[in-house]
Amino acid sequence: MKRHVCPRNCYSTCTMISHVKNGKLITISGDKDNPYTKGTLCAKAYTYIERNYHQQRLKYPYYQEVKGSGNFKRITWKTAIELIEDRLLKIDQKYHSFLPVSLYKYTGNLGVNHYASEEFFSSIGPTTRIVGSPCSSAGFDATSYDFGKSISSDPDQLAKAKLIVIWGGNPAATSIHSIPFIQKAQAQGAILIVIDPIFSHTAEIADIYIQLKPGSDGILANYLTKLAIEMDVIDRSFIDQFSIGFERFQEKLTQFSAAEVMAETGINEDALNVLTEIIIKSTSTFHWIGLGLQRHQNGGEMVRSINALAAATGMIGKEGSGVHYAHSDTWVFKNQQVFFNEHEDQRNRILNMNDWINNGPTLLDPPLELMWVACRNPLVQDPQPQRIREHFEAIPFVVTVDQFMTPTARWSNLVLPATSHFEEEDIATSYWHRGLALNEKAIEPYYESRSDLKIMQMIARKVDDRFHHPSTFPQHDSNEDYLRKQWTPAATKAFGIEDYDDAKGRVIFPDISLVAWRNKKFMTPSGKYEFFSQSAFEDGYDPLPISKKVNIAKGKYQLQLLTPHDPYALNSQFHFLGLGKNGEAFIAIHEKTALDRGISNGDIVRVFNEYGAFSLKAEVTYRVAIDVVMIYTGWYPNQGVNVNELVPVQETDMGDKSAGAKGIAFHDTFVEVERKI
Ligand SMILES: Nc1nc2c(c(=O)[nH]1)N[C@H]1C(S)=C(S)[C@@H](COP(=O)(O)OP(=O)(O)OC[C@H]3O[C@@H](n4cnc5c(=O)[nH]c(N)nc54)[C@H](O)[C@@H]3O)O[C@H]1N2
Ligand SMILES: Nc1nc2c(c(=O)[nH]1)N[C@H]1C(S)=C(S)[C@@H](COP(=O)(O)OP(=O)(O)OC[C@H]3O[C@@H](n4cnc5c(=O)[nH]c(N)nc54)[C@H](O)[C@@H]3O)O[C@H]1N2
Ligand code: SF4
Ligand SMILES: [Mo]
């Protein structure tokens, strides 16, 4: 029996138990000792054995001279490392610098071991980094303007709420282990309100579902705050003692009228009255702000407006209340600091995630000569893969480390096979709960796969042998020794244990049920909750949390395409395992929108805009608003569907403070749909 922790970019960070026979995984099950996940896993996790031994899993290193040609030749690791070494040597000789070397890494595996890639590239001197977060940065920035930092209460606080309002989050799909806490609250009489343009899986268990126009939540929150002031149900004592700027905020709120709010949000009078009655009068409200909500051009602004509603109505720092987004309290390991610091490291050349697509690598001086892609699938998960492909083509040598031959791998010169979490030791933590668990190695690496750490070590050894600026990267540590060295005093503080070895054989959960901001000591410059944020002003934003008119469709593309996360996949992972609707892509279209276009349920339709087009099956439904269509994000092998081909490179309003670049407004995408003849 071995203990594992799921390293995916997912709220739950579940622990699981595996059994091995004759060196092969036989079973996996949930870990009953985990106080958060309580022995349950998601459907994806139950495919882990199939995924581990999947016929499409990469077994060996592969090389192709011409990207996209498909003429991959199996090569040995020795040859692979020599190819990399030769490139590095040539770059070093030509430029006397590693700035032409770039790292493109994200969240395919969030285990501490995997930050070895960041650490290695930081150890060889200045390189080029593509920074930013397509995921969460606008919300993190917004929350840090208001509170000083994003701190979420522990999820069990959900169970203590009298009212739970979920704004643009779909935990029934994306954070499934939060659902029992929500249901416990409901069983005790709490009301669950889900606000979403899509009748999501979470909406199915809601007491009240509010369908609104995408990007209009901030206006709704501002209006509700205005009404709370008029009805005198705001928390004067919190506002007076613990906040600044409320007066100025209050003045600006007078501009919101019911008629305008109904027009902007699409919410009718009855629904607005119900919301007013329930949200404003609640004495204990847990506002959950989903990460999906902030992937708009006004995403940060919307988050600030919702925060302000919660603060004005006195929900901060109390049991079962507050406004919760995510936290980075558990990102405390040594090599993760390299990741955070790189955004500020003046020596590195920093390319903005959004900008690098506009300013191709060929324009750079020195140009990019080598791109290292790990734990990332940009040709699926980033906007405009068509253009990323062009950039990849212009870079002489692209290396992708992955477990599968993804579209990104196919567009690389060298593809290196990565181990799974059953094949390496690791540490994983969550951005939602505050647990930590170690991952044990249960089986030998699949064929010739290697962990990201091992690969970096192989290269570090070569770099040391051959170059005049040797790498400081630890070259010979075992996985476990490497992990031991990543432990910090901050980790001891966060998890209440001494070191790595102390976590062996058990799941570590702090036994307090943390209530964010209980002490009301905010981490803003003023030490108060900032309705008026001078920092936001200095960064070029409205200092007040006032939301403005939303992005409106232009020209002939009138349908807003939302591309949220699939219950049966994890970003671009798992789709090909055929969970859900057999892994088949579909577009959800409202009955009326479909009728207007002569589309019936199950028809093959063409979805298109000025950026691209593809065909897929239509699901005609009332689950989406009339002017909204939905396709789950992800990788649909052999189906020709890549949602991000339709998504333009548009920035969210905020994001640079927490991630070095603004986020991506995936959801402000407009398309048209037609029946395929
Ligand atoms: N249209 C649209 N696009 C989106 C989003 C959206 O909502 N809509 N969401 C965005 C968000 S929130 C995120 S977080 C990003 C996620 O974007 P990515 O981080 O790129 O997503 P993943 O598909 O989880 O992982 C990338 C790759 O990592 C590989 N991988 C897994 N384990 C390992 C390992 O141990 N080592 C290595 N080297 N590779 C490994 C996987 O096989 C996968 O191919 O996508 C963003 N893209
Ligand atoms: N099963 C599964 N779990 C996952 C992931 C996955 O891909 N699959 N991905 C993981 C990652 S990387 C992340 S970031 C999280 C994401 O977790 P969530 O934020 O829960 O998920 P999303 O699907 O990104 O978006 C949630 C909802 O936001 C809605 N939305 C979009 N725009 C608006 C708006 O303007 N207003 C409102 N009110 N709603 C809006 C969408 O319709 C969607 O239902 O989940 C993590 N967990
Ligand atoms: S994907 Fe999420 S819910 Fe599923 S096993 Fe991993 S951490 Fe748990
Ligand atoms: Mo994400």
PDB file of N, CA and C and ligand atoms in Angstrom, residues 6 8 10 12-14 16 41-42 44-45 48 176-177 570 574, ligand 3:
ATOM      1  N   CYS A   6      -2.936  13.829  -5.237  1.00  0.00           N
ATOM      2  CA  CYS A   6      -3.181  14.218  -6.625  1.00  0.00           C
ATOM      3  C   CYS A   6      -2.564  15.596  -6.881  1.00  0.00           C
ATOM      4  N   ARG A   8      -2.799  17.539  -9.531  1.00  0.00           N
ATOM      5  CA  ARG A   8      -3.443  18.376 -10.555  1.00  0.00           C
ATOM      6  C   ARG A   8      -3.780  19.758  -9.990  1.00  0.00           C
ATOM      7  N   CYS A  10      -6.189  21.668  -8.954  1.00  0.00           N
ATOM      8  CA  CYS A  10      -7.574  21.413  -8.551  1.00  0.00           C
ATOM      9  C   CYS A  10      -7.710  21.772  -7.078  1.00  0.00           C
ATOM     10  N   SER A  12      -9.134  20.397  -4.677  1.00  0.00           N
ATOM     11  CA  SER A  12      -9.234  19.329  -3.677  1.00  0.00           C
ATOM     12  C   SER A  12      -7.903  18.785  -3.187  1.00  0.00           C
ATOM     13  N   THR A  13      -6.910  18.656  -4.080  1.00  0.00           N
ATOM     14  CA  THR A  13      -5.624  18.034  -3.729  1.00  0.00           C
ATOM     15  C   THR A  13      -5.873  16.786  -2.863  1.00  0.00           C
ATOM     16  N   CYS A  14      -6.582  15.837  -3.431  1.00  0.00           N
ATOM     17  CA  CYS A  14      -7.003  14.622  -2.708  1.00  0.00           C
ATOM     18  C   CYS A  14      -5.828  13.715  -2.388  1.00  0.00           C
ATOM     19  N   MET A  16      -4.834   9.667  -1.886  1.00  0.00           N
ATOM     20  CA  MET A  16      -5.359   8.367  -2.331  1.00  0.00           C
ATOM     21  C   MET A  16      -4.367   7.258  -1.983  1.00  0.00           C
ATOM     22  N   LEU A  41     -12.947  10.287  -4.179  1.00  0.00           N
ATOM     23  CA  LEU A  41     -12.164  10.844  -5.288  1.00  0.00           C
ATOM     24  C   LEU A  41     -13.120  11.215  -6.411  1.00  0.00           C
ATOM     25  N   CYS A  42     -12.628  11.979  -7.362  1.00  0.00           N
ATOM     26  CA  CYS A  42     -13.483  12.321  -8.507  1.00  0.00           C
ATOM     27  C   CYS A  42     -13.426  11.205  -9.554  1.00  0.00           C
ATOM     28  N   LYS A  44     -12.369  11.359 -12.486  1.00  0.00           N
ATOM     29  CA  LYS A  44     -11.092  11.388 -13.219  1.00  0.00           C
ATOM     30  C   LYS A  44     -10.052  10.521 -12.516  1.00  0.00           C
ATOM     31  N   ALA A  45     -10.044  10.641 -11.191  1.00  0.00           N
ATOM     32  CA  ALA A  45      -9.021   9.914 -10.430  1.00  0.00           C
ATOM     33  C   ALA A  45      -9.182   8.413 -10.622  1.00  0.00           C
ATOM     34  N   TYR A  48      -7.087   6.840 -13.195  1.00  0.00           N
ATOM     35  CA  TYR A  48      -5.627   7.001 -13.119  1.00  0.00           C
ATOM     36  C   TYR A  48      -4.859   5.737 -13.524  1.00  0.00           C
ATOM     37  N   ILE A 176     -15.282  19.419  -5.962  1.00  0.00           N
ATOM     38  CA  ILE A 176     -16.388  18.545  -5.534  1.00  0.00           C
ATOM     39  C   ILE A 176     -16.410  18.283  -4.033  1.00  0.00           C
ATOM     40  N   HIS A 177     -15.239  18.354  -3.394  1.00  0.00           N
ATOM     41  CA  HIS A 177     -15.226  18.048  -1.960  1.00  0.00           C
ATOM     42  C   HIS A 177     -15.753  19.196  -1.107  1.00  0.00           C
ATOM     43  N   LEU A 570      -9.605  17.821 -16.622  1.00  0.00           N
ATOM     44  CA  LEU A 570      -8.880  18.773 -15.804  1.00  0.00           C
ATOM     45  C   LEU A 570      -8.060  19.596 -16.783  1.00  0.00           C
ATOM     46  N   PHE A 574      -7.313  14.366 -19.418  1.00  0.00           N
ATOM     47  CA  PHE A 574      -8.371  13.357 -19.202  1.00  0.00           C
ATOM     48  C   PHE A 574      -9.424  13.259 -20.303  1.00  0.00           C
TER      49      PHE A 574
HETATM   50  S1  SF4 B   3      -8.535  15.960  -9.968  1.00  0.00           S
HETATM   51 FE1  SF4 B   3      -9.135  17.082  -8.099  1.00  0.00          FE
HETATM   52  S2  SF4 B   3     -10.916  15.985  -7.266  1.00  0.00           S
HETATM   53 FE2  SF4 B   3      -9.892  14.628  -8.738  1.00  0.00          FE
HETATM   54  S3  SF4 B   3      -8.470  13.371  -7.534  1.00  0.00           S
HETATM   55 FE3  SF4 B   3      -7.311  15.129  -8.296  1.00  0.00          FE
HETATM   56  S4  SF4 B   3      -7.460  16.654  -6.664  1.00  0.00           S
HETATM   57 FE4  SF4 B   3      -9.071  15.131  -6.286  1.00  0.00          FE
END
